[in-house]
Amino acid sequence: MPMSPTNPPLLTRKELDAQLGGAARAWLDEALAEAEHAAAHQDTEQPGGPYAAPPWELRYAAAGRHAGLEHADSVRALLLIEARATLPALTRLYEQGTAAERRAVLLTLHRLDLGPTALPLVEDALRTNDTRLIAAAVGPYAATHLEAHNWRHAVLKCLFTGVGVEAVDGLARRARGDAELARMLGDFAAERIAAGRDVPADLTRVLELTTPGAAAPTEES
Amino acid sequence: MRIFDPHIHMTSRTTDDYQAMYDAGVRALVEPSFWLGQPRTSPASFFDYFDALLGWEPFRAAQYGIAHHCTLALNPKEANDPRCTPVLDALPRYLVKDSVVAVGEIGYDSMTPAEDTALATQLQLAADHGLPALVHTPHRDKLAGLHRTIDVVRESHLPPERVLLDHLNETTVKDARDSGCWAGFSIYPDTKMDEDRMIAILRIYGTEKILVNSAADWGRSDPLKTRKVGDAMLAAGFGDDDVDKVLWRNPVEFYGQSGRLQLGIATPEPLHEGNSILRGGE
Ligand SMILES: [Zn+2]
C-alpha cells in the first residue's frame, strides 16, 4: 500500500543536538529549560485565565518553525517529557493544538506516567479521518491501554484509511487468538470481494496473526 | 506556471477543486478565516473552525500536493455580534501556531464602532506576534471604507509593508498603493475584478507588491481564476517572469514576512482507494 503514514522514530536530545543548527539548538536549550522550570513549579504556578499558556507551551506550538518541521515531533516529545506534562496540560495541548501538535501528544503518551487516564485523547484521534493522527494513536500507549473493542476498531480503521498496520504497536501480541478480530477482518474481506475490490494485503497479514498459535514475529517492537 | 493563491476559502470547496487547482499549477495557498454564510453564535464555533484550518484542511490540501497555510481573526461582520467578540481574547493562543502566516481577514464591513475596535485590536495582535495582516476592504461604500482602513493602519504599530489591502478595484487601487501597503485583487466570475480589468491595472501599476487571488468560497466563484490571470498576462504580452512574480514570488514575499511559510510539499502523495478522503464519511 503506497505512502501510508508511519511514525518515524523520535530523536533523542543528543541526536537532535547533532542535527540542529546553532540557532535552533540555542532555541531548544531555552525551551527545555522553560519546560524543566514548569515541572519544578507544577504545584505553585497556574495559568492565569482560560487562554493563558506557560512559556514552554508557546515553544511547543512554535517547534516546527524553529527546529524544522522534520524535527517537530521529536522536539515536542522532549518538551512534554521535560515538563512532566500532566493530564490537564496534555489535554489542553491536544484540544488547542494543530494536527501536528496533537500528533506529538499521541506519540509521547507512553513515555509519561499516565496510566490509562489519557485514553480519551487516543479515542478522539481514532474518530478522525486524518491518517497522521490515526497512525500516531495506535502506538505503544494504545497497545497497553486500549480495551479490546476499541482496539479492534482501530486496526480496522487503519485498513480502511490506508494506514499501514506496521504503525500498530503490539499488533502480533494483541491479535494472537483474537477470534472476534478474525471475524471482523473476514467480514470486511467478504464485503470487498462482493464489491469486486481487492482485499488489502495488510488485511491478510493481520488475519494470519489472529491464529491462536501464531508465532510473535521478532520485528514487533 | 507555479501558482500561490494568497486568498481562497478551501473549506467550502471539493476535492475536485483541489485536483483541478493542482493540475493548473497551484502548489501553495493561504486560507483566511472569514464569515461562513451562516452567522455563528458563540466563540466555540470559531474555535472549531480555526482547528479545522490548522488540522483537517491542511491534511486535505497535502493529499493533492498543495501547501496550506491560514490567517486567523474575528471577521468584520461578526465583530458586530457581542456573542462572538470574546474570540478576540482567545486569538493569542492561535496566532502562535506554525501554519498561521497572518492575522486576517480583518477590516470593515459596515464601518461600525465595533468594527473599529476589532480592526485596531487585531492590527496590534499582528504587531505583537510578528505577523503581517490581511485586510479585507468593504464591498459597500468601498472608497470611504478604504480611506478609513488606511487611517487605522497608519495609527497602528504595524508598518504598511506588512499590510495587504484586499478586494481592490479601479477606484481604490491608487490610494491603496500610495499608502505603502500591498495591493490584493480578487478575481470573480461576475463581481469585483475580472481578468481583463486586472491586466489593465497591471499595465498601469506594474507588478510590484501586487497580489492576485481567486477568493473562491461558498458563493459563485472560480478557484482557477489565478491561472486564468496568468494566461491572460501571457496573452497580453507580459513575460513568464512577470507571471511568476505576481502569482508566486509576491505572495511568498508578503506572507514570508511571518517567517512561517513552509513550501516543502513538492509532489502529491499518490491517492489510492483506501484513502480517508475518498472514503468520505466512512
Ligand atoms: Zn475572503
PDB file of C-alpha atoms in Angstrom, chain A residues 4-5 11 24-25 50 56 59 73 76 78 87 96 98-99 115 136 162 168 176 179 195:
ATOM      1  CA  SER A   4       0.799   5.179   4.229  1.00  0.00           C
ATOM      2  CA  PRO A   5       1.750   7.437   7.137  1.00  0.00           C
ATOM      3  CA  LEU A  11      15.177  11.590  18.120  1.00  0.00           C
ATOM      4  CA  ALA A  24      17.830  26.045  16.594  1.00  0.00           C
ATOM      5  CA  ARG A  25      19.977  24.364  19.242  1.00  0.00           C
ATOM      6  CA  PRO A  50      -8.726  30.375  30.302  1.00  0.00           C
ATOM      7  CA  TRP A  56       7.077  26.241  27.326  1.00  0.00           C
ATOM      8  CA  ARG A  59       7.536  26.857  22.483  1.00  0.00           C
ATOM      9  CA  ASP A  73       7.661  15.619  16.699  1.00  0.00           C
ATOM     10  CA  ARG A  76       7.649  18.392  21.170  1.00  0.00           C
ATOM     11  CA  LEU A  78      11.205  16.161  24.600  1.00  0.00           C
ATOM     12  CA  LEU A  87      -3.135  15.059  32.027  1.00  0.00           C
ATOM     13  CA  GLN A  96      -5.965  23.503  21.423  1.00  0.00           C
ATOM     14  CA  THR A  98      -2.848  21.863  15.364  1.00  0.00           C
ATOM     15  CA  ALA A  99      -2.855  18.376  13.851  1.00  0.00           C
ATOM     16  CA  GLY A 115      -1.820   5.007  33.391  1.00  0.00           C
ATOM     17  CA  ALA A 136       0.060   8.186  15.968  1.00  0.00           C
ATOM     18  CA  GLY A 162      -4.703   3.184   4.315  1.00  0.00           C
ATOM     19  CA  VAL A 168       0.005  -0.614  15.139  1.00  0.00           C
ATOM     20  CA  ARG A 176      -2.974 -13.635  18.579  1.00  0.00           C
ATOM     21  CA  ALA A 179     -11.409 -14.648  17.239  1.00  0.00           C
ATOM     22  CA  ALA A 195     -17.835  -5.245  -4.308  1.00  0.00           C
TER      23      ALA A 195
END
